[in-house]
């Protein structure tokens, strides 16, 4: 998916109906690869697509779940867990990925780059 730019800094990415619970999708937003997740509670989260350990662009293919009551994604490469609200790696606190604000407007997922 390639995002369209809105006038106030939010980027339209896709229709919310295209997202599946607990599954990720990748989007290209202003040349930046973003992983977007629809969580079981209906919220949508977005993080950088690049795994900071392997440098591969694979985070949208990670396993989504919870750890300690927090929403997480496990990298499909080396299985490190990342908090989907903060980007913090739960296995190595010195590492994190960027999280991006997400909103739903008229059933369209919009992202603001962090």
PDB file of C-alpha atoms in Angstrom:
ATOM      1  CA  UNK A   1       0.000   0.000   0.000  1.00  0.00           C
ATOM      2  CA  UNK A   2       1.125   3.540  -0.662  1.00  0.00           C
ATOM      3  CA  UNK A   3      -0.310   6.299   1.516  1.00  0.00           C
ATOM      4  CA  UNK A   4      -1.979   9.471   0.317  1.00  0.00           C
ATOM      5  CA  UNK A   5      -1.060  12.685   2.136  1.00  0.00           C
ATOM      6  CA  UNK A   6      -3.719  14.762   3.870  1.00  0.00           C
ATOM      7  CA  UNK A   7      -3.438  18.481   4.485  1.00  0.00           C
ATOM      8  CA  UNK A   8      -2.733  18.250   8.251  1.00  0.00           C
ATOM      9  CA  UNK A   9       0.115  15.760   8.458  1.00  0.00           C
ATOM     10  CA  UNK A  10      -1.933  12.578   8.686  1.00  0.00           C
ATOM     11  CA  UNK A  11      -1.423  10.038   5.921  1.00  0.00           C
ATOM     12  CA  UNK A  12      -4.329   7.904   4.678  1.00  0.00           C
ATOM     13  CA  UNK A  13      -3.087   4.332   4.442  1.00  0.00           C
ATOM     14  CA  UNK A  14      -5.988   1.930   3.891  1.00  0.00           C
ATOM     15  CA  UNK A  15      -9.594   1.118   4.663  1.00  0.00           C
ATOM     16  CA  UNK A  16      -9.943  -0.288   8.194  1.00  0.00           C
ATOM     17  CA  UNK A  17     -11.953  -3.189   6.756  1.00  0.00           C
ATOM     18  CA  UNK A  18      -8.816  -4.498   5.035  1.00  0.00           C
ATOM     19  CA  UNK A  19      -7.131  -5.172   8.397  1.00  0.00           C
ATOM     20  CA  UNK A  20      -7.526  -8.553  10.069  1.00  0.00           C
ATOM     21  CA  UNK A  21      -7.369  -8.941  13.864  1.00  0.00           C
ATOM     22  CA  UNK A  22      -3.956  -9.969  15.185  1.00  0.00           C
ATOM     23  CA  UNK A  23      -2.390  -9.727  11.710  1.00  0.00           C
ATOM     24  CA  UNK A  24      -0.012  -7.123  10.356  1.00  0.00           C
ATOM     25  CA  UNK A  25       0.159  -5.332   7.035  1.00  0.00           C
ATOM     26  CA  UNK A  26       2.982  -3.282   5.571  1.00  0.00           C
ATOM     27  CA  UNK A  27       2.532   0.196   4.135  1.00  0.00           C
ATOM     28  CA  UNK A  28       4.833   2.674   2.467  1.00  0.00           C
ATOM     29  CA  UNK A  29       4.274   6.115   4.012  1.00  0.00           C
ATOM     30  CA  UNK A  30       6.364   8.898   2.499  1.00  0.00           C
ATOM     31  CA  UNK A  31       9.050   6.377   1.569  1.00  0.00           C
ATOM     32  CA  UNK A  32       9.089   4.850   5.062  1.00  0.00           C
ATOM     33  CA  UNK A  33       8.014   1.242   5.604  1.00  0.00           C
ATOM     34  CA  UNK A  34       5.450   0.915   8.392  1.00  0.00           C
ATOM     35  CA  UNK A  35       3.892  -2.191   9.986  1.00  0.00           C
ATOM     36  CA  UNK A  36       0.224  -1.765  10.952  1.00  0.00           C
ATOM     37  CA  UNK A  37      -1.646  -4.063  13.333  1.00  0.00           C
ATOM     38  CA  UNK A  38      -5.326  -4.429  14.218  1.00  0.00           C
ATOM     39  CA  UNK A  39      -5.404  -5.742  17.776  1.00  0.00           C
ATOM     40  CA  UNK A  40      -8.052  -8.059  19.271  1.00  0.00           C
ATOM     41  CA  UNK A  41      -9.591  -5.128  21.189  1.00  0.00           C
ATOM     42  CA  UNK A  42     -10.149  -3.220  17.918  1.00  0.00           C
ATOM     43  CA  UNK A  43      -7.335  -0.703  18.339  1.00  0.00           C
ATOM     44  CA  UNK A  44      -4.827  -0.140  15.566  1.00  0.00           C
ATOM     45  CA  UNK A  45      -1.075   0.273  16.180  1.00  0.00           C
ATOM     46  CA  UNK A  46       1.766   1.201  13.816  1.00  0.00           C
ATOM     47  CA  UNK A  47       5.526   0.714  14.167  1.00  0.00           C
ATOM     48  CA  UNK A  48       8.510   0.804  11.842  1.00  0.00           C
ATOM     49  CA  UNK A  49       8.660  -2.221   9.560  1.00  0.00           C
ATOM     50  CA  UNK A  50      12.411  -2.762  10.038  1.00  0.00           C
ATOM     51  CA  UNK A  51      13.542  -5.251  12.686  1.00  0.00           C
ATOM     52  CA  UNK A  52      16.389  -3.471  14.518  1.00  0.00           C
ATOM     53  CA  UNK A  53      18.285  -6.721  15.144  1.00  0.00           C
ATOM     54  CA  UNK A  54      18.283  -8.345  11.684  1.00  0.00           C
ATOM     55  CA  UNK A  55      17.724  -5.061   9.755  1.00  0.00           C
ATOM     56  CA  UNK A  56      15.132  -6.929   7.633  1.00  0.00           C
ATOM     57  CA  UNK A  57      11.813  -5.225   6.832  1.00  0.00           C
ATOM     58  CA  UNK A  58       9.576  -7.903   8.354  1.00  0.00           C
ATOM     59  CA  UNK A  59       7.763  -6.630  11.452  1.00  0.00           C
ATOM     60  CA  UNK A  60       4.316  -6.804   9.814  1.00  0.00           C
ATOM     61  CA  UNK A  61       4.822 -10.578   9.617  1.00  0.00           C
ATOM     62  CA  UNK A  62       5.454 -10.874  13.350  1.00  0.00           C
ATOM     63  CA  UNK A  63       3.302 -12.727  15.858  1.00  0.00           C
ATOM     64  CA  UNK A  64       0.899 -10.401  17.672  1.00  0.00           C
ATOM     65  CA  UNK A  65      -0.193 -11.033  21.250  1.00  0.00           C
ATOM     66  CA  UNK A  66       0.179  -9.746  24.775  1.00  0.00           C
ATOM     67  CA  UNK A  67       2.915  -9.958  27.355  1.00  0.00           C
ATOM     68  CA  UNK A  68       2.258  -8.742  30.870  1.00  0.00           C
ATOM     69  CA  UNK A  69      -1.057  -7.321  29.665  1.00  0.00           C
ATOM     70  CA  UNK A  70       0.639  -5.148  27.016  1.00  0.00           C
ATOM     71  CA  UNK A  71       0.151  -5.555  23.242  1.00  0.00           C
ATOM     72  CA  UNK A  72       3.315  -6.879  21.595  1.00  0.00           C
ATOM     73  CA  UNK A  73       4.667  -8.148  18.313  1.00  0.00           C
ATOM     74  CA  UNK A  74       7.404 -10.784  18.144  1.00  0.00           C
ATOM     75  CA  UNK A  75       9.871 -10.283  15.327  1.00  0.00           C
ATOM     76  CA  UNK A  76       9.605 -13.152  12.843  1.00  0.00           C
ATOM     77  CA  UNK A  77      13.395 -13.207  12.499  1.00  0.00           C
ATOM     78  CA  UNK A  78      14.904 -13.621  15.961  1.00  0.00           C
ATOM     79  CA  UNK A  79      11.688 -13.555  18.066  1.00  0.00           C
ATOM     80  CA  UNK A  80      12.384 -10.469  20.192  1.00  0.00           C
ATOM     81  CA  UNK A  81       9.195  -8.949  21.592  1.00  0.00           C
ATOM     82  CA  UNK A  82       8.349  -5.270  21.039  1.00  0.00           C
ATOM     83  CA  UNK A  83       5.701  -3.318  22.937  1.00  0.00           C
ATOM     84  CA  UNK A  84       3.240  -1.962  20.352  1.00  0.00           C
ATOM     85  CA  UNK A  85       2.475   1.108  22.491  1.00  0.00           C
ATOM     86  CA  UNK A  86       6.039   2.222  23.260  1.00  0.00           C
ATOM     87  CA  UNK A  87       8.233   0.376  20.738  1.00  0.00           C
ATOM     88  CA  UNK A  88      10.456  -0.858  23.581  1.00  0.00           C
ATOM     89  CA  UNK A  89      12.091  -4.252  23.086  1.00  0.00           C
ATOM     90  CA  UNK A  90      11.103  -6.414  26.050  1.00  0.00           C
ATOM     91  CA  UNK A  91      14.128  -8.671  25.586  1.00  0.00           C
ATOM     92  CA  UNK A  92      16.727  -5.903  25.291  1.00  0.00           C
ATOM     93  CA  UNK A  93      15.671  -2.565  26.883  1.00  0.00           C
ATOM     94  CA  UNK A  94      18.462  -0.736  25.019  1.00  0.00           C
ATOM     95  CA  UNK A  95      16.632  -1.331  21.714  1.00  0.00           C
ATOM     96  CA  UNK A  96      13.329   0.035  20.445  1.00  0.00           C
ATOM     97  CA  UNK A  97      11.414   0.666  17.249  1.00  0.00           C
ATOM     98  CA  UNK A  98       9.499   3.829  16.389  1.00  0.00           C
ATOM     99  CA  UNK A  99       5.773   3.848  17.122  1.00  0.00           C
ATOM    100  CA  UNK A 100       3.504   6.053  15.042  1.00  0.00           C
ATOM    101  CA  UNK A 101       0.209   7.718  15.992  1.00  0.00           C
ATOM    102  CA  UNK A 102      -2.798   6.099  14.332  1.00  0.00           C
ATOM    103  CA  UNK A 103      -6.374   7.257  13.972  1.00  0.00           C
ATOM    104  CA  UNK A 104      -9.449   6.073  12.107  1.00  0.00           C
ATOM    105  CA  UNK A 105     -11.338   8.758  10.162  1.00  0.00           C
ATOM    106  CA  UNK A 106     -14.411   7.727   8.171  1.00  0.00           C
ATOM    107  CA  UNK A 107     -13.210   4.110   8.270  1.00  0.00           C
ATOM    108  CA  UNK A 108      -9.794   5.066   6.844  1.00  0.00           C
ATOM    109  CA  UNK A 109      -6.622   4.217   8.783  1.00  0.00           C
ATOM    110  CA  UNK A 110      -4.410   7.293   9.013  1.00  0.00           C
ATOM    111  CA  UNK A 111      -0.850   7.483  10.320  1.00  0.00           C
ATOM    112  CA  UNK A 112       1.300  10.409  11.410  1.00  0.00           C
ATOM    113  CA  UNK A 113       5.003   9.661  11.171  1.00  0.00           C
ATOM    114  CA  UNK A 114       6.852   9.876  14.486  1.00  0.00           C
TER     115      UNK A 114
END
